[in-house]
CSV table of C-alpha atoms in Angstrom, one decimal:
chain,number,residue,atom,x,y,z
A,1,UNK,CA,-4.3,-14.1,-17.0
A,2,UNK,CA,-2.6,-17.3,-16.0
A,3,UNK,CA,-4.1,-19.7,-13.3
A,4,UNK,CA,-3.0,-20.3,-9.9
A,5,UNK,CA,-1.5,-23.9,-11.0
A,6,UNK,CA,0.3,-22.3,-13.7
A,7,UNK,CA,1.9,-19.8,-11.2
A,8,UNK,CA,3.2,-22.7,-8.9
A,9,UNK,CA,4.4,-24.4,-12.2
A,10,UNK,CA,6.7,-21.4,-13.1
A,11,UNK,CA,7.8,-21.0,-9.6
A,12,UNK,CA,8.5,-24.9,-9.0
A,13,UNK,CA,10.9,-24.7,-12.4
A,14,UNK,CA,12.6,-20.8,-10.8
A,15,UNK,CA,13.3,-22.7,-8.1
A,16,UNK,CA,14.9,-25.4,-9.9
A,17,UNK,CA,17.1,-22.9,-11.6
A,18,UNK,CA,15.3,-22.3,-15.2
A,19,UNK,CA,15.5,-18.4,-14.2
A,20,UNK,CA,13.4,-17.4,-17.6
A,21,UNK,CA,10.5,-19.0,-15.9
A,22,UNK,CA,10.5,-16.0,-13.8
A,23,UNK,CA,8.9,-14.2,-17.2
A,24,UNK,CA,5.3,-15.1,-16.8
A,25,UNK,CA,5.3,-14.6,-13.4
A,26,UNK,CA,6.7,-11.1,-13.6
A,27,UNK,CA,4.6,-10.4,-16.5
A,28,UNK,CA,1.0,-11.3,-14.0
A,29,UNK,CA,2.1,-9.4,-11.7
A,30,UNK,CA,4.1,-6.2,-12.7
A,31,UNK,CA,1.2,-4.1,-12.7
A,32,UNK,CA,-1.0,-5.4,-9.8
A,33,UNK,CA,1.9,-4.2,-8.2
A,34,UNK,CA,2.8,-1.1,-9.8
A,35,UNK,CA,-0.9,0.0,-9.0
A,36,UNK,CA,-0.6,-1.1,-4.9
A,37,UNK,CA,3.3,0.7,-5.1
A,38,UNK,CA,1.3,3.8,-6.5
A,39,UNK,CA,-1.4,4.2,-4.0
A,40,UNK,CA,0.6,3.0,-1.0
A,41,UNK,CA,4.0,5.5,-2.1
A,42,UNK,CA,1.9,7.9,-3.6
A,43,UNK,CA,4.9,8.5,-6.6
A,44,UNK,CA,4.7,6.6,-10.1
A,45,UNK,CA,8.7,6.5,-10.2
A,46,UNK,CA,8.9,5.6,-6.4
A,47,UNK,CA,6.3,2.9,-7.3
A,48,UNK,CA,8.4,1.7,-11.0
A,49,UNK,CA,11.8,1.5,-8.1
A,50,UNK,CA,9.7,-0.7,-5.8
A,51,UNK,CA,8.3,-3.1,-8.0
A,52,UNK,CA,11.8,-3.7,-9.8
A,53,UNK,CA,13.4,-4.1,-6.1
A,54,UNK,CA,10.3,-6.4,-5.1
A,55,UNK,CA,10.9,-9.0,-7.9
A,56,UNK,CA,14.4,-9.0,-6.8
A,57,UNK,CA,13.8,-9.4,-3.5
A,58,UNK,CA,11.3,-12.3,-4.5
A,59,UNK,CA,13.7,-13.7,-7.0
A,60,UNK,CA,16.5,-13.5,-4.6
A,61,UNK,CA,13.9,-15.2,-1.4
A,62,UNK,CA,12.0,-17.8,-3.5
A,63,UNK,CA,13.1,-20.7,-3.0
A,64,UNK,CA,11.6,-20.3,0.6
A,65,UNK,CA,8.6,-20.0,-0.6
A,66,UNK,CA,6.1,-22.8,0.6
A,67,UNK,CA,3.0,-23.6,-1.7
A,68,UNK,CA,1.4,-23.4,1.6
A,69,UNK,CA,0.1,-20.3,1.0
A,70,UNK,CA,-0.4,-18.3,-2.1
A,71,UNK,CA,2.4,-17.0,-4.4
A,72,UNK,CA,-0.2,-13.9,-5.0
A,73,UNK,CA,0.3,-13.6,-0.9
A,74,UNK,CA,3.4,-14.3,-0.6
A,75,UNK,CA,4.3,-11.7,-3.5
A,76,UNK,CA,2.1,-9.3,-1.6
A,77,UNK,CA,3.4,-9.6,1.8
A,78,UNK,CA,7.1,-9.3,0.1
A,79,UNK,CA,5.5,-6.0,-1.3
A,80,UNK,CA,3.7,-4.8,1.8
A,81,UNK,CA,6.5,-5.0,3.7
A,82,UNK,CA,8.9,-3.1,0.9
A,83,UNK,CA,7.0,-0.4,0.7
A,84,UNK,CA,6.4,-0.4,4.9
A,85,UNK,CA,10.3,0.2,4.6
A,86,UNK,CA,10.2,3.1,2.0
A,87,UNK,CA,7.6,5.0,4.0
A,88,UNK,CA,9.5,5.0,7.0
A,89,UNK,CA,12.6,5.5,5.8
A,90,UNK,CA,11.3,8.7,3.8
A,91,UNK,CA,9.2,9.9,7.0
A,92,UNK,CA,12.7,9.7,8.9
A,93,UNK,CA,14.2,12.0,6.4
A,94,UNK,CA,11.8,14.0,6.5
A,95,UNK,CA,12.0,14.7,10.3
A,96,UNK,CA,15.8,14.7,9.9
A,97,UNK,CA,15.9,17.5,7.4
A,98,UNK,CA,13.6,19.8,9.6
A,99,UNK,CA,15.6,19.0,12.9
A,100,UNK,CA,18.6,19.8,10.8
A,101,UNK,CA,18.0,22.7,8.7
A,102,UNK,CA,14.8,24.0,10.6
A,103,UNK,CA,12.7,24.1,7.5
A,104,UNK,CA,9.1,23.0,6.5
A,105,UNK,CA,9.0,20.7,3.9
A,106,UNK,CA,6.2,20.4,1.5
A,107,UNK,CA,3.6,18.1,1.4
A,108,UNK,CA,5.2,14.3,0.9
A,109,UNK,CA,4.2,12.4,-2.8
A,110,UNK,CA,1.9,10.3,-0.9
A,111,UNK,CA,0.0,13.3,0.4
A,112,UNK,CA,0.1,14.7,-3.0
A,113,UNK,CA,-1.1,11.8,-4.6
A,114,UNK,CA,-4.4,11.4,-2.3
A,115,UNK,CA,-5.0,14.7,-2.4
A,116,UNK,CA,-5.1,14.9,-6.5
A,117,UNK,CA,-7.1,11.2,-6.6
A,118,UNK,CA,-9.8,11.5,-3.9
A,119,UNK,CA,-12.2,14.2,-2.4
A,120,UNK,CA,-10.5,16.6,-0.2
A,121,UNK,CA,-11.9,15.3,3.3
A,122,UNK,CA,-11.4,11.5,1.7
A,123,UNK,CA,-8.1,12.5,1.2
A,124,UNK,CA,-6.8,13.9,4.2
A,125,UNK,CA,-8.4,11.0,6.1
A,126,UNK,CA,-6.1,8.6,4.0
A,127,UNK,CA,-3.1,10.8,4.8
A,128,UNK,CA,-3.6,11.2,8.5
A,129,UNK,CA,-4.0,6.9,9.0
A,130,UNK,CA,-0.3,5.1,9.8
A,131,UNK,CA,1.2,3.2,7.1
A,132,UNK,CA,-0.1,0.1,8.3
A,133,UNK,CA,-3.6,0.9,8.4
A,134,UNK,CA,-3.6,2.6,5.0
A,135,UNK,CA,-1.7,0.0,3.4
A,136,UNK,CA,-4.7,-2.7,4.6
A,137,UNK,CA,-7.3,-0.4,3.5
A,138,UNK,CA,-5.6,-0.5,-0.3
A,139,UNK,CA,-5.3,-4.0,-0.3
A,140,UNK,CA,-8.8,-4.2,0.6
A,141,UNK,CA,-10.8,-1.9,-1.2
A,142,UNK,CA,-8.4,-1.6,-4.4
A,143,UNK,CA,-7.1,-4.6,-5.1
A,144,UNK,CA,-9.8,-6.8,-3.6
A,145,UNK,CA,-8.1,-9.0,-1.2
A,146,UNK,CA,-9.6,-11.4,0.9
A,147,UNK,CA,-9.4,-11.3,4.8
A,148,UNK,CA,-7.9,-14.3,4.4
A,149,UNK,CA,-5.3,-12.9,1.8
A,150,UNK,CA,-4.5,-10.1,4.0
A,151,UNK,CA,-3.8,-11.8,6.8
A,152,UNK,CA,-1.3,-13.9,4.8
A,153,UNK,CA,0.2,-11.0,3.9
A,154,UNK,CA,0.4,-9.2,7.1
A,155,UNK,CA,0.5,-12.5,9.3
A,156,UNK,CA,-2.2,-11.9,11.0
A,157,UNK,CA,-6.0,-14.1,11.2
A,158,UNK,CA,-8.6,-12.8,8.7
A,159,UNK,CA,-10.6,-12.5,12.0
A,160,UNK,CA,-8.5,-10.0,13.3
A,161,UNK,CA,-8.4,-8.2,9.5
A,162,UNK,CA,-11.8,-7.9,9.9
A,163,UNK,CA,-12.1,-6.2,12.8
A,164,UNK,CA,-9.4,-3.8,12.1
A,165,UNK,CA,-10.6,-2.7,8.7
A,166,UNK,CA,-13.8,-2.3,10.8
A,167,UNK,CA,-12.1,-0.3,13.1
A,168,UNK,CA,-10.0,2.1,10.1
A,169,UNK,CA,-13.0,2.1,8.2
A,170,UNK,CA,-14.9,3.9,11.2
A,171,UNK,CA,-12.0,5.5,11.6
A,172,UNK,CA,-12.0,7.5,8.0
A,173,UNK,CA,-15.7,7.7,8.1
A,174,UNK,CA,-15.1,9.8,11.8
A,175,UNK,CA,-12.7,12.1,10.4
A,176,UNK,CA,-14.0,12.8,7.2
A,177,UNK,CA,-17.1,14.1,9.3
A,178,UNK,CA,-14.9,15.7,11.6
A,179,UNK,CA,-13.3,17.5,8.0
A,180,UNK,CA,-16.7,18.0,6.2
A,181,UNK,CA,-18.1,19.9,9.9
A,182,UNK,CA,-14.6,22.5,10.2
A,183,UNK,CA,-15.2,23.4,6.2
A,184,UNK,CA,-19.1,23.6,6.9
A,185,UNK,CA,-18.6,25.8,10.3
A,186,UNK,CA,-15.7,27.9,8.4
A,187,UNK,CA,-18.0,28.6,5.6
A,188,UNK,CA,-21.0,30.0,7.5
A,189,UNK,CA,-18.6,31.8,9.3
A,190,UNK,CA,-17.4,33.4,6.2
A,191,UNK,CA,-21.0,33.6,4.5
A,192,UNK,CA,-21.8,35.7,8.2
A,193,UNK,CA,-18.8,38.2,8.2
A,194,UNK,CA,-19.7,38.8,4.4
């Protein structure tokens, strides 16, 4: 694991053009990313595409970055945002292809992916939350990030990150009751009928 100085070192010398600096820096951070890619996309080959086009994208962006905040941030908010992108873009496809063909699709890879990893009321909380709120709640719980961090990456004040994984955590907690009461009502009603 390689410090935060050493980070900044690497970056400095990519952005003074020694491009196999870039190396280390990849090598930290592949899969921190891969695993955020994986839980956000819900597809292990959506999330290898993502990561690749995220180091790009941060090869291609860094010398903007500032050493005013993080490079782990600043990597993060790079990937938040990418995989923002994929999500809707796949969601419009998906209503697309059932305006234009009339069909039901089947569950998404996202929806898959919850569904095989968590608890089935856990699960289908995760899926029903936007994007937005289910990408804060991974970046909290999963990968640990700060308020602080978070609101770097979503430019927004830890404050505010606070009180809306406050809100989403309520939010999960409310529905998975809501879940866990239909399947307890369905089952006495099939336990009666029996």
């Amino acid at each position: 694991m390689i410090n935060t100085a050493m980070i900044e070192q690497y970056v400095h010398q990519v952005q003074a053009g020694q491009e196999e600096a870039l190396i280390p820096i990849v090598r930290e951070y592949q899969q921190q990313l891969y695993i955020y890619c994986c839980r956000l996309l819900g597809s292990e080959q959506d999330a290898e595409d993502a990561v690749q086009e995220i180091f790009l994208k941060a090869y291609k962006s860094i010398s903007s970055y500032k050493p005013s905040v993080s490079f782990n941030a600043w990597l993060y908010k790079i990937a938040y945002h990418h995989c923002l992108n994929l999500i809707h873009r796949r969601q419009l496809y998906e209503k697309l292809g059932r305006l234009l063909k009339g069909q039901i699709f089947a569950e998404s890879a996202e929806q898959e992916f919850f569904r095989g990893t968590f608890s089935e009321p856990l699960s289908r909380a995760l899926v029903s939350l936007p994007i937005e709120e289910r990408s804060l709640l991974i970046l909290y719980v999963f990968h640990d990030k700060s308020y602080s961090e978070i609101g770097e990456i979503t430019d927004k004040s830890p404050d505010a990150i606070r009180k809306k994984l406050n809100r989403i955590k309520k939010k999960v907690k409310d529905k998975m009751n809501k879940w866990q009461g239909e399947e307890k009502w369905e089952q006495s009603l099939i336990q009666t009928k029996s």
